[in-house]
JSON list of C-alpha atoms in Angstrom, two decimals:
[
{"chain": "A", "resi": 1, "resn": "MET", "atom": "CA", "xyz": [133.02, 101.61, 75.85]},
{"chain": "A", "resi": 2, "resn": "LYS", "atom": "CA", "xyz": [136.61, 101.74, 77.03]},
{"chain": "A", "resi": 3, "resn": "ARG", "atom": "CA", "xyz": [137.23, 102.41, 80.70]},
{"chain": "A", "resi": 4, "resn": "PHE", "atom": "CA", "xyz": [137.98, 106.14, 80.92]},
{"chain": "A", "resi": 5, "resn": "TYR", "atom": "CA", "xyz": [138.92, 106.56, 84.59]},
{"chain": "A", "resi": 6, "resn": "SER", "atom": "CA", "xyz": [141.46, 105.21, 87.02]},
{"chain": "A", "resi": 7, "resn": "GLN", "atom": "CA", "xyz": [140.42, 106.39, 90.49]},
{"chain": "A", "resi": 8, "resn": "VAL", "atom": "CA", "xyz": [137.04, 105.72, 92.10]},
{"chain": "A", "resi": 9, "resn": "ALA", "atom": "CA", "xyz": [136.13, 107.40, 95.38]},
{"chain": "A", "resi": 10, "resn": "VAL", "atom": "CA", "xyz": [133.17, 108.42, 97.52]},
{"chain": "A", "resi": 11, "resn": "ALA", "atom": "CA", "xyz": [132.69, 111.99, 98.75]},
{"chain": "A", "resi": 12, "resn": "ALA", "atom": "CA", "xyz": [130.13, 113.55, 101.06]},
{"chain": "A", "resi": 13, "resn": "GLU", "atom": "CA", "xyz": [127.85, 116.00, 99.27]},
{"chain": "A", "resi": 14, "resn": "GLY", "atom": "CA", "xyz": [125.12, 117.90, 101.09]},
{"chain": "A", "resi": 15, "resn": "GLU", "atom": "CA", "xyz": [123.16, 115.40, 103.14]},
{"chain": "A", "resi": 16, "resn": "GLY", "atom": "CA", "xyz": [124.27, 112.46, 101.00]},
{"chain": "A", "resi": 17, "resn": "PHE", "atom": "CA", "xyz": [127.17, 110.85, 99.21]},
{"chain": "A", "resi": 18, "resn": "ARG", "atom": "CA", "xyz": [128.44, 110.86, 95.64]},
{"chain": "A", "resi": 19, "resn": "ILE", "atom": "CA", "xyz": [130.81, 108.65, 93.67]},
{"chain": "A", "resi": 20, "resn": "THR", "atom": "CA", "xyz": [133.66, 110.41, 91.91]},
{"chain": "A", "resi": 21, "resn": "LEU", "atom": "CA", "xyz": [135.72, 109.20, 88.97]},
{"chain": "A", "resi": 22, "resn": "ASP", "atom": "CA", "xyz": [139.15, 110.81, 88.93]},
{"chain": "A", "resi": 23, "resn": "GLY", "atom": "CA", "xyz": [137.73, 113.51, 91.19]},
{"chain": "A", "resi": 24, "resn": "ARG", "atom": "CA", "xyz": [134.65, 114.30, 89.09]},
{"chain": "A", "resi": 25, "resn": "GLY", "atom": "CA", "xyz": [131.19, 113.59, 90.49]},
{"chain": "A", "resi": 26, "resn": "ILE", "atom": "CA", "xyz": [128.93, 111.18, 88.62]},
{"chain": "A", "resi": 27, "resn": "ARG", "atom": "CA", "xyz": [125.62, 112.36, 87.21]},
{"chain": "A", "resi": 28, "resn": "THR", "atom": "CA", "xyz": [122.46, 110.41, 86.49]},
{"chain": "A", "resi": 29, "resn": "VAL", "atom": "CA", "xyz": [121.22, 109.58, 83.02]},
{"chain": "A", "resi": 30, "resn": "ALA", "atom": "CA", "xyz": [119.11, 112.75, 83.18]},
{"chain": "A", "resi": 31, "resn": "GLY", "atom": "CA", "xyz": [122.10, 114.84, 84.18]},
{"chain": "A", "resi": 32, "resn": "LYS", "atom": "CA", "xyz": [121.36, 115.29, 87.88]},
{"chain": "A", "resi": 33, "resn": "PRO", "atom": "CA", "xyz": [124.07, 114.94, 90.54]},
{"chain": "A", "resi": 34, "resn": "GLN", "atom": "CA", "xyz": [123.95, 111.28, 91.55]},
{"chain": "A", "resi": 35, "resn": "VAL", "atom": "CA", "xyz": [123.74, 111.83, 95.31]},
{"chain": "A", "resi": 36, "resn": "VAL", "atom": "CA", "xyz": [122.58, 108.83, 97.36]},
{"chain": "A", "resi": 37, "resn": "PRO", "atom": "CA", "xyz": [121.42, 108.84, 100.99]},
{"chain": "A", "resi": 38, "resn": "THR", "atom": "CA", "xyz": [123.98, 106.58, 102.69]},
{"chain": "A", "resi": 39, "resn": "ALA", "atom": "CA", "xyz": [127.71, 105.92, 102.59]},
{"chain": "A", "resi": 40, "resn": "ALA", "atom": "CA", "xyz": [126.98, 102.19, 102.46]},
{"chain": "A", "resi": 41, "resn": "LEU", "atom": "CA", "xyz": [125.08, 102.52, 99.20]},
{"chain": "A", "resi": 42, "resn": "ALA", "atom": "CA", "xyz": [127.68, 104.88, 97.74]},
{"chain": "A", "resi": 43, "resn": "ASP", "atom": "CA", "xyz": [130.47, 102.43, 98.64]},
{"chain": "A", "resi": 44, "resn": "ALA", "atom": "CA", "xyz": [128.61, 99.56, 96.96]},
{"chain": "A", "resi": 45, "resn": "MET", "atom": "CA", "xyz": [128.01, 101.67, 93.85]},
{"chain": "A", "resi": 46, "resn": "ALA", "atom": "CA", "xyz": [131.66, 102.71, 93.82]},
{"chain": "A", "resi": 47, "resn": "ALA", "atom": "CA", "xyz": [132.59, 99.03, 93.88]},
{"chain": "A", "resi": 48, "resn": "GLU", "atom": "CA", "xyz": [130.60, 98.56, 90.65]},
{"chain": "A", "resi": 49, "resn": "TRP", "atom": "CA", "xyz": [132.75, 101.22, 88.97]},
{"chain": "A", "resi": 50, "resn": "ALA", "atom": "CA", "xyz": [136.00, 99.92, 90.46]},
{"chain": "A", "resi": 51, "resn": "GLY", "atom": "CA", "xyz": [135.18, 96.37, 89.40]},
{"chain": "A", "resi": 52, "resn": "GLN", "atom": "CA", "xyz": [134.88, 97.19, 85.70]},
{"chain": "A", "resi": 53, "resn": "GLY", "atom": "CA", "xyz": [137.58, 95.92, 83.38]},
{"chain": "A", "resi": 54, "resn": "GLU", "atom": "CA", "xyz": [139.16, 97.62, 80.40]},
{"chain": "A", "resi": 55, "resn": "GLU", "atom": "CA", "xyz": [135.78, 97.50, 78.67]},
{"chain": "A", "resi": 56, "resn": "ILE", "atom": "CA", "xyz": [132.79, 98.83, 80.61]},
{"chain": "A", "resi": 57, "resn": "ASP", "atom": "CA", "xyz": [129.90, 96.37, 80.89]},
{"chain": "A", "resi": 58, "resn": "PRO", "atom": "CA", "xyz": [126.65, 98.32, 81.49]},
{"chain": "A", "resi": 59, "resn": "ALA", "atom": "CA", "xyz": [124.91, 95.18, 82.77]},
{"chain": "A", "resi": 60, "resn": "ARG", "atom": "CA", "xyz": [127.12, 95.25, 85.86]},
{"chain": "A", "resi": 61, "resn": "PHE", "atom": "CA", "xyz": [125.76, 98.62, 87.00]},
{"chain": "A", "resi": 62, "resn": "VAL", "atom": "CA", "xyz": [122.77, 97.17, 88.84]},
{"chain": "A", "resi": 63, "resn": "LEU", "atom": "CA", "xyz": [122.86, 99.56, 91.80]},
{"chain": "A", "resi": 64, "resn": "ARG", "atom": "CA", "xyz": [123.70, 102.57, 89.66]},
{"chain": "A", "resi": 65, "resn": "ASP", "atom": "CA", "xyz": [120.68, 101.95, 87.45]},
{"chain": "A", "resi": 66, "resn": "MET", "atom": "CA", "xyz": [118.33, 101.72, 90.44]},
{"chain": "A", "resi": 67, "resn": "ALA", "atom": "CA", "xyz": [119.80, 104.92, 91.90]},
{"chain": "A", "resi": 68, "resn": "ASP", "atom": "CA", "xyz": [119.26, 106.70, 88.59]},
{"chain": "A", "resi": 69, "resn": "TYR", "atom": "CA", "xyz": [115.67, 105.47, 88.49]},
{"chain": "A", "resi": 70, "resn": "ALA", "atom": "CA", "xyz": [115.10, 106.72, 92.03]},
{"chain": "A", "resi": 71, "resn": "LEU", "atom": "CA", "xyz": [116.52, 110.16, 91.29]},
{"chain": "A", "resi": 72, "resn": "ASP", "atom": "CA", "xyz": [115.35, 110.69, 87.69]},
{"chain": "A", "resi": 73, "resn": "VAL", "atom": "CA", "xyz": [111.95, 108.99, 87.69]},
{"chain": "A", "resi": 74, "resn": "VAL", "atom": "CA", "xyz": [110.60, 108.41, 91.18]},
{"chain": "A", "resi": 75, "resn": "ALA", "atom": "CA", "xyz": [111.74, 111.53, 93.03]},
{"chain": "A", "resi": 76, "resn": "PRO", "atom": "CA", "xyz": [110.18, 114.01, 90.56]},
{"chain": "A", "resi": 77, "resn": "ASP", "atom": "CA", "xyz": [106.81, 112.17, 90.54]},
{"chain": "A", "resi": 78, "resn": "ARG", "atom": "CA", "xyz": [106.39, 109.87, 93.52]},
{"chain": "A", "resi": 79, "resn": "ALA", "atom": "CA", "xyz": [102.61, 109.81, 93.05]},
{"chain": "A", "resi": 80, "resn": "ARG", "atom": "CA", "xyz": [102.94, 108.26, 89.60]},
{"chain": "A", "resi": 81, "resn": "ALA", "atom": "CA", "xyz": [105.46, 105.69, 90.84]},
{"chain": "A", "resi": 82, "resn": "ILE", "atom": "CA", "xyz": [103.05, 104.66, 93.59]},
{"chain": "A", "resi": 83, "resn": "LEU", "atom": "CA", "xyz": [100.08, 104.40, 91.24]},
{"chain": "A", "resi": 84, "resn": "GLU", "atom": "CA", "xyz": [102.12, 102.13, 88.96]},
{"chain": "A", "resi": 85, "resn": "LEU", "atom": "CA", "xyz": [102.77, 99.76, 91.87]},
{"chain": "A", "resi": 86, "resn": "LEU", "atom": "CA", "xyz": [99.23, 99.55, 93.24]},
{"chain": "A", "resi": 87, "resn": "PRO", "atom": "CA", "xyz": [97.85, 97.27, 90.47]},
{"chain": "A", "resi": 88, "resn": "TYR", "atom": "CA", "xyz": [100.17, 94.53, 91.74]},
{"chain": "A", "resi": 89, "resn": "GLY", "atom": "CA", "xyz": [98.19, 94.65, 94.99]},
{"chain": "A", "resi": 90, "resn": "GLU", "atom": "CA", "xyz": [94.93, 94.46, 93.07]},
{"chain": "A", "resi": 91, "resn": "THR", "atom": "CA", "xyz": [96.02, 91.23, 91.34]},
{"chain": "A", "resi": 92, "resn": "ASP", "atom": "CA", "xyz": [98.54, 89.91, 93.86]},
{"chain": "A", "resi": 93, "resn": "THR", "atom": "CA", "xyz": [99.79, 86.42, 93.05]},
{"chain": "A", "resi": 94, "resn": "LEU", "atom": "CA", "xyz": [99.30, 85.26, 96.63]},
{"chain": "A", "resi": 95, "resn": "CYS", "atom": "CA", "xyz": [95.55, 85.87, 96.37]},
{"chain": "A", "resi": 96, "resn": "TYR", "atom": "CA", "xyz": [94.93, 83.69, 93.32]},
{"chain": "A", "resi": 97, "resn": "ARG", "atom": "CA", "xyz": [94.76, 80.02, 94.22]},
{"chain": "A", "resi": 98, "resn": "ALA", "atom": "CA", "xyz": [93.92, 76.75, 92.54]},
{"chain": "A", "resi": 99, "resn": "GLU", "atom": "CA", "xyz": [90.48, 75.24, 93.19]},
{"chain": "A", "resi": 100, "resn": "PRO", "atom": "CA", "xyz": [90.27, 74.13, 96.84]},
{"chain": "A", "resi": 101, "resn": "ASP", "atom": "CA", "xyz": [90.21, 70.39, 96.06]},
{"chain": "A", "resi": 102, "resn": "GLU", "atom": "CA", "xyz": [93.33, 70.49, 93.84]},
{"chain": "A", "resi": 103, "resn": "PRO", "atom": "CA", "xyz": [96.69, 69.37, 95.29]},
{"chain": "A", "resi": 104, "resn": "LEU", "atom": "CA", "xyz": [98.30, 72.66, 94.27]},
{"chain": "A", "resi": 105, "resn": "ALA", "atom": "CA", "xyz": [95.84, 74.55, 96.47]},
{"chain": "A", "resi": 106, "resn": "ALA", "atom": "CA", "xyz": [97.14, 72.72, 99.54]},
{"chain": "A", "resi": 107, "resn": "ARG", "atom": "CA", "xyz": [100.70, 73.81, 98.72]},
{"chain": "A", "resi": 108, "resn": "GLN", "atom": "CA", "xyz": [99.55, 77.37, 98.17]},
{"chain": "A", "resi": 109, "resn": "ARG", "atom": "CA", "xyz": [97.76, 77.43, 101.51]},
{"chain": "A", "resi": 110, "resn": "GLU", "atom": "CA", "xyz": [100.84, 76.03, 103.24]},
{"chain": "A", "resi": 111, "resn": "VAL", "atom": "CA", "xyz": [103.30, 78.51, 101.73]},
{"chain": "A", "resi": 112, "resn": "TRP", "atom": "CA", "xyz": [101.28, 81.56, 100.77]},
{"chain": "A", "resi": 113, "resn": "GLU", "atom": "CA", "xyz": [98.72, 81.81, 103.57]},
{"chain": "A", "resi": 114, "resn": "PRO", "atom": "CA", "xyz": [101.21, 82.58, 106.38]},
{"chain": "A", "resi": 115, "resn": "LEU", "atom": "CA", "xyz": [102.82, 85.30, 104.25]},
{"chain": "A", "resi": 116, "resn": "LEU", "atom": "CA", "xyz": [99.50, 86.84, 103.29]},
{"chain": "A", "resi": 117, "resn": "ALA", "atom": "CA", "xyz": [98.16, 86.67, 106.85]},
{"chain": "A", "resi": 118, "resn": "ALA", "atom": "CA", "xyz": [101.35, 88.31, 108.17]},
{"chain": "A", "resi": 119, "resn": "ALA", "atom": "CA", "xyz": [101.01, 91.12, 105.63]},
{"chain": "A", "resi": 120, "resn": "GLU", "atom": "CA", "xyz": [97.38, 91.62, 106.65]},
{"chain": "A", "resi": 121, "resn": "ALA", "atom": "CA", "xyz": [98.40, 91.92, 110.29]},
{"chain": "A", "resi": 122, "resn": "ARG", "atom": "CA", "xyz": [101.35, 94.20, 109.52]},
{"chain": "A", "resi": 123, "resn": "HIS", "atom": "CA", "xyz": [99.41, 96.64, 107.35]},
{"chain": "A", "resi": 124, "resn": "GLY", "atom": "CA", "xyz": [95.92, 96.34, 108.84]},
{"chain": "A", "resi": 125, "resn": "VAL", "atom": "CA", "xyz": [94.29, 95.13, 105.63]},
{"chain": "A", "resi": 126, "resn": "ARG", "atom": "CA", "xyz": [92.20, 92.19, 104.44]},
{"chain": "A", "resi": 127, "resn": "PHE", "atom": "CA", "xyz": [92.91, 90.50, 101.09]},
{"chain": "A", "resi": 128, "resn": "GLN", "atom": "CA", "xyz": [90.29, 88.55, 99.21]},
{"chain": "A", "resi": 129, "resn": "ARG", "atom": "CA", "xyz": [91.45, 85.06, 98.25]},
{"chain": "A", "resi": 130, "resn": "VAL", "atom": "CA", "xyz": [90.30, 83.94, 94.81]},
{"chain": "A", "resi": 131, "resn": "ALA", "atom": "CA", "xyz": [89.90, 80.37, 93.53]},
{"chain": "A", "resi": 132, "resn": "GLY", "atom": "CA", "xyz": [90.73, 80.26, 89.84]},
{"chain": "A", "resi": 133, "resn": "ILE", "atom": "CA", "xyz": [92.00, 82.94, 87.50]},
{"chain": "A", "resi": 134, "resn": "MET", "atom": "CA", "xyz": [88.93, 85.17, 87.19]},
{"chain": "A", "resi": 135, "resn": "HIS", "atom": "CA", "xyz": [89.73, 88.62, 88.53]},
{"chain": "A", "resi": 136, "resn": "LYS", "atom": "CA", "xyz": [87.95, 89.83, 91.64]},
{"chain": "A", "resi": 137, "resn": "PRO", "atom": "CA", "xyz": [88.68, 93.32, 92.94]},
{"chain": "A", "resi": 138, "resn": "GLN", "atom": "CA", "xyz": [90.21, 93.91, 96.35]},
{"chain": "A", "resi": 139, "resn": "ALA", "atom": "CA", "xyz": [88.31, 96.16, 98.75]},
{"chain": "A", "resi": 140, "resn": "SER", "atom": "CA", "xyz": [88.88, 99.86, 98.32]},
{"chain": "A", "resi": 141, "resn": "GLU", "atom": "CA", "xyz": [89.95, 100.02, 101.98]},
{"chain": "A", "resi": 142, "resn": "THR", "atom": "CA", "xyz": [92.68, 97.47, 101.29]},
{"chain": "A", "resi": 143, "resn": "LEU", "atom": "CA", "xyz": [94.03, 99.39, 98.32]},
{"chain": "A", "resi": 144, "resn": "ALA", "atom": "CA", "xyz": [93.90, 102.65, 100.27]},
{"chain": "A", "resi": 145, "resn": "ALA", "atom": "CA", "xyz": [95.91, 101.09, 103.09]},
{"chain": "A", "resi": 146, "resn": "LEU", "atom": "CA", "xyz": [98.48, 99.75, 100.64]},
{"chain": "A", "resi": 147, "resn": "GLN", "atom": "CA", "xyz": [98.76, 103.17, 99.04]},
{"chain": "A", "resi": 148, "resn": "ALA", "atom": "CA", "xyz": [99.43, 104.65, 102.47]},
{"chain": "A", "resi": 149, "resn": "VAL", "atom": "CA", "xyz": [102.23, 102.12, 102.98]},
{"chain": "A", "resi": 150, "resn": "LEU", "atom": "CA", "xyz": [103.80, 103.11, 99.66]},
{"chain": "A", "resi": 151, "resn": "GLU", "atom": "CA", "xyz": [103.45, 106.80, 100.42]},
{"chain": "A", "resi": 152, "resn": "GLY", "atom": "CA", "xyz": [105.57, 106.24, 103.51]},
{"chain": "A", "resi": 153, "resn": "LEU", "atom": "CA", "xyz": [108.53, 105.04, 101.41]},
{"chain": "A", "resi": 154, "resn": "ASP", "atom": "CA", "xyz": [111.23, 107.29, 100.00]},
{"chain": "A", "resi": 155, "resn": "ALA", "atom": "CA", "xyz": [112.30, 107.35, 96.35]},
{"chain": "A", "resi": 156, "resn": "PHE", "atom": "CA", "xyz": [115.06, 104.80, 96.84]},
{"chain": "A", "resi": 157, "resn": "ALA", "atom": "CA", "xyz": [112.80, 102.29, 98.58]},
{"chain": "A", "resi": 158, "resn": "LEU", "atom": "CA", "xyz": [110.18, 102.75, 95.85]},
{"chain": "A", "resi": 159, "resn": "ALA", "atom": "CA", "xyz": [112.81, 102.16, 93.17]},
{"chain": "A", "resi": 160, "resn": "ALA", "atom": "CA", "xyz": [113.79, 98.90, 94.86]},
{"chain": "A", "resi": 161, "resn": "LEU", "atom": "CA", "xyz": [110.14, 97.95, 95.33]},
{"chain": "A", "resi": 162, "resn": "ARG", "atom": "CA", "xyz": [109.46, 98.39, 91.63]},
{"chain": "A", "resi": 163, "resn": "ASN", "atom": "CA", "xyz": [111.89, 95.56, 90.97]},
{"chain": "A", "resi": 164, "resn": "THR", "atom": "CA", "xyz": [111.02, 93.22, 93.82]},
{"chain": "A", "resi": 165, "resn": "THR", "atom": "CA", "xyz": [107.30, 93.57, 93.12]},
{"chain": "A", "resi": 166, "resn": "SER", "atom": "CA", "xyz": [107.46, 93.07, 89.36]},
{"chain": "A", "resi": 167, "resn": "LEU", "atom": "CA", "xyz": [109.82, 90.10, 89.68]},
{"chain": "A", "resi": 168, "resn": "ALA", "atom": "CA", "xyz": [107.56, 88.43, 92.25]},
{"chain": "A", "resi": 169, "resn": "ALA", "atom": "CA", "xyz": [104.29, 89.54, 90.56]},
{"chain": "A", "resi": 170, "resn": "SER", "atom": "CA", "xyz": [103.21, 90.40, 94.09]},
{"chain": "A", "resi": 171, "resn": "LEU", "atom": "CA", "xyz": [103.09, 93.66, 95.99]},
{"chain": "A", "resi": 172, "resn": "VAL", "atom": "CA", "xyz": [102.93, 91.71, 99.25]},
{"chain": "A", "resi": 173, "resn": "LEU", "atom": "CA", "xyz": [106.14, 89.84, 98.51]},
{"chain": "A", "resi": 174, "resn": "GLY", "atom": "CA", "xyz": [107.74, 92.96, 97.04]},
{"chain": "A", "resi": 175, "resn": "ILE", "atom": "CA", "xyz": [107.16, 94.94, 100.23]},
{"chain": "A", "resi": 176, "resn": "GLU", "atom": "CA", "xyz": [108.28, 92.07, 102.45]},
{"chain": "A", "resi": 177, "resn": "ALA", "atom": "CA", "xyz": [111.51, 91.78, 100.45]},
{"chain": "A", "resi": 178, "resn": "ILE", "atom": "CA", "xyz": [112.64, 95.32, 101.27]},
{"chain": "A", "resi": 179, "resn": "LEU", "atom": "CA", "xyz": [112.05, 94.96, 105.02]},
{"chain": "A", "resi": 180, "resn": "PRO", "atom": "CA", "xyz": [115.17, 94.71, 107.22]},
{"chain": "A", "resi": 181, "resn": "ASP", "atom": "CA", "xyz": [114.43, 91.15, 108.41]},
{"chain": "A", "resi": 182, "resn": "ALA", "atom": "CA", "xyz": [113.38, 89.73, 105.03]},
{"chain": "A", "resi": 183, "resn": "ASP", "atom": "CA", "xyz": [113.96, 86.03, 104.35]},
{"chain": "A", "resi": 184, "resn": "LEU", "atom": "CA", "xyz": [114.71, 86.47, 100.67]},
{"chain": "A", "resi": 185, "resn": "ASP", "atom": "CA", "xyz": [115.02, 82.76, 99.90]},
{"chain": "A", "resi": 186, "resn": "ALA", "atom": "CA", "xyz": [111.58, 82.05, 101.37]},
{"chain": "A", "resi": 187, "resn": "LEU", "atom": "CA", "xyz": [110.02, 85.00, 99.57]},
{"chain": "A", "resi": 188, "resn": "TRP", "atom": "CA", "xyz": [111.56, 84.09, 96.23]},
{"chain": "A", "resi": 189, "resn": "ASN", "atom": "CA", "xyz": [110.48, 80.46, 96.58]},
{"chain": "A", "resi": 190, "resn": "ALA", "atom": "CA", "xyz": [106.96, 81.64, 97.38]},
{"chain": "A", "resi": 191, "resn": "ALA", "atom": "CA", "xyz": [106.93, 83.80, 94.26]},
{"chain": "A", "resi": 192, "resn": "ASN", "atom": "CA", "xyz": [107.93, 80.78, 92.18]},
{"chain": "A", "resi": 193, "resn": "LEU", "atom": "CA", "xyz": [105.73, 78.21, 93.87]},
{"chain": "A", "resi": 194, "resn": "GLU", "atom": "CA", "xyz": [103.63, 77.44, 90.82]},
{"chain": "A", "resi": 195, "resn": "GLU", "atom": "CA", "xyz": [106.66, 77.22, 88.55]},
{"chain": "A", "resi": 196, "resn": "ASP", "atom": "CA", "xyz": [108.32, 74.83, 91.00]},
{"chain": "A", "resi": 197, "resn": "TRP", "atom": "CA", "xyz": [105.12, 72.78, 91.21]},
{"chain": "A", "resi": 198, "resn": "GLN", "atom": "CA", "xyz": [105.15, 72.32, 87.46]},
{"chain": "A", "resi": 199, "resn": "ALA", "atom": "CA", "xyz": [108.83, 71.36, 87.56]},
{"chain": "A", "resi": 200, "resn": "GLU", "atom": "CA", "xyz": [108.07, 68.70, 90.16]},
{"chain": "A", "resi": 201, "resn": "LEU", "atom": "CA", "xyz": [105.38, 67.26, 87.92]},
{"chain": "A", "resi": 202, "resn": "TRP", "atom": "CA", "xyz": [107.10, 67.44, 84.55]},
{"chain": "A", "resi": 203, "resn": "GLY", "atom": "CA", "xyz": [110.79, 67.87, 85.29]},
{"chain": "A", "resi": 204, "resn": "LYS", "atom": "CA", "xyz": [113.10, 70.85, 85.30]},
{"chain": "A", "resi": 205, "resn": "ASP", "atom": "CA", "xyz": [114.01, 72.73, 82.15]},
{"chain": "A", "resi": 206, "resn": "ALA", "atom": "CA", "xyz": [117.61, 73.97, 82.09]},
{"chain": "A", "resi": 207, "resn": "GLU", "atom": "CA", "xyz": [116.81, 77.19, 80.23]},
{"chain": "A", "resi": 208, "resn": "ALA", "atom": "CA", "xyz": [113.89, 77.99, 82.53]},
{"chain": "A", "resi": 209, "resn": "MET", "atom": "CA", "xyz": [116.06, 77.38, 85.59]},
{"chain": "A", "resi": 210, "resn": "ALA", "atom": "CA", "xyz": [118.76, 79.66, 84.20]},
{"chain": "A", "resi": 211, "resn": "ARG", "atom": "CA", "xyz": [116.19, 82.43, 83.64]},
{"chain": "A", "resi": 212, "resn": "ARG", "atom": "CA", "xyz": [114.90, 81.90, 87.16]},
{"chain": "A", "resi": 213, "resn": "GLU", "atom": "CA", "xyz": [118.41, 82.34, 88.60]},
{"chain": "A", "resi": 214, "resn": "LEU", "atom": "CA", "xyz": [118.83, 85.61, 86.72]},
{"chain": "A", "resi": 215, "resn": "ARG", "atom": "CA", "xyz": [115.51, 86.86, 88.08]},
{"chain": "A", "resi": 216, "resn": "ARG", "atom": "CA", "xyz": [116.44, 85.74, 91.56]},
{"chain": "A", "resi": 217, "resn": "ALA", "atom": "CA", "xyz": [119.72, 87.65, 91.36]},
{"chain": "A", "resi": 218, "resn": "ALA", "atom": "CA", "xyz": [117.82, 90.78, 90.33]},
{"chain": "A", "resi": 219, "resn": "PHE", "atom": "CA", "xyz": [115.33, 90.26, 93.19]},
{"chain": "A", "resi": 220, "resn": "VAL", "atom": "CA", "xyz": [118.12, 89.92, 95.75]},
{"chain": "A", "resi": 221, "resn": "ALA", "atom": "CA", "xyz": [119.97, 92.92, 94.30]},
{"chain": "A", "resi": 222, "resn": "ALA", "atom": "CA", "xyz": [116.88, 95.12, 94.60]},
{"chain": "A", "resi": 223, "resn": "ALA", "atom": "CA", "xyz": [116.34, 94.05, 98.19]},
{"chain": "A", "resi": 224, "resn": "GLY", "atom": "CA", "xyz": [119.99, 94.78, 98.88]},
{"chain": "A", "resi": 225, "resn": "PHE", "atom": "CA", "xyz": [119.67, 98.22, 97.29]},
{"chain": "A", "resi": 226, "resn": "ALA", "atom": "CA", "xyz": [116.81, 99.04, 99.65]},
{"chain": "A", "resi": 227, "resn": "ARG", "atom": "CA", "xyz": [118.83, 97.84, 102.63]},
{"chain": "A", "resi": 228, "resn": "LEU", "atom": "CA", "xyz": [121.89, 99.87, 101.66]},
{"chain": "A", "resi": 229, "resn": "ALA", "atom": "CA", "xyz": [119.82, 103.00, 100.98]},
{"chain": "A", "resi": 230, "resn": "ARG", "atom": "CA", "xyz": [118.16, 102.68, 104.37]},
{"chain": "A", "resi": 231, "resn": "GLY", "atom": "CA", "xyz": [121.52, 102.49, 106.16]}
]
């Protein structure tokens, strides 16, 4: 699609902010006014529009797409969005370890255990650690506590969490990533611990590393979206 606008601006609207193109407010995919909660997020989204060339590249609208998801999908049905996230807590990557006597298990304990223990302390829950790949359910009290955490998040945080959690295959890491003091490098490395372990054993694959970098960029972008939406 050819670029069809020249001026990009941000305007206050109600209790939020909206990007305008040549004075006209942007709408979401579903046709709703695309009003976001903070000027910081609106400015970053405006930069996506301003940074387009003569041809519009939809792949460069990372923040816009998350905002649309928050407004069009999450906001109308937060309960469904939360229920779609909870299974990641039921099968959280950090809980599934190699057999205790395997070298990989020692690495998992070193990297994963402090993160899991911190999440337990933060949220008042207890996760069951599992040796091997056979599924074992988490306690109903744990899942209820995680649900309460998710219910305390707004639509924009939940939209960001959808991405951080799915990319990390971990609700624990996904939630940690959208916190203000998140160490995103440490969290991303924890999410990819097993992949990195295999690379150490058998060597790195260029295509796999390129895919990992794309996923990492998406992970960081989602965490940044949450930060900008929080203000």
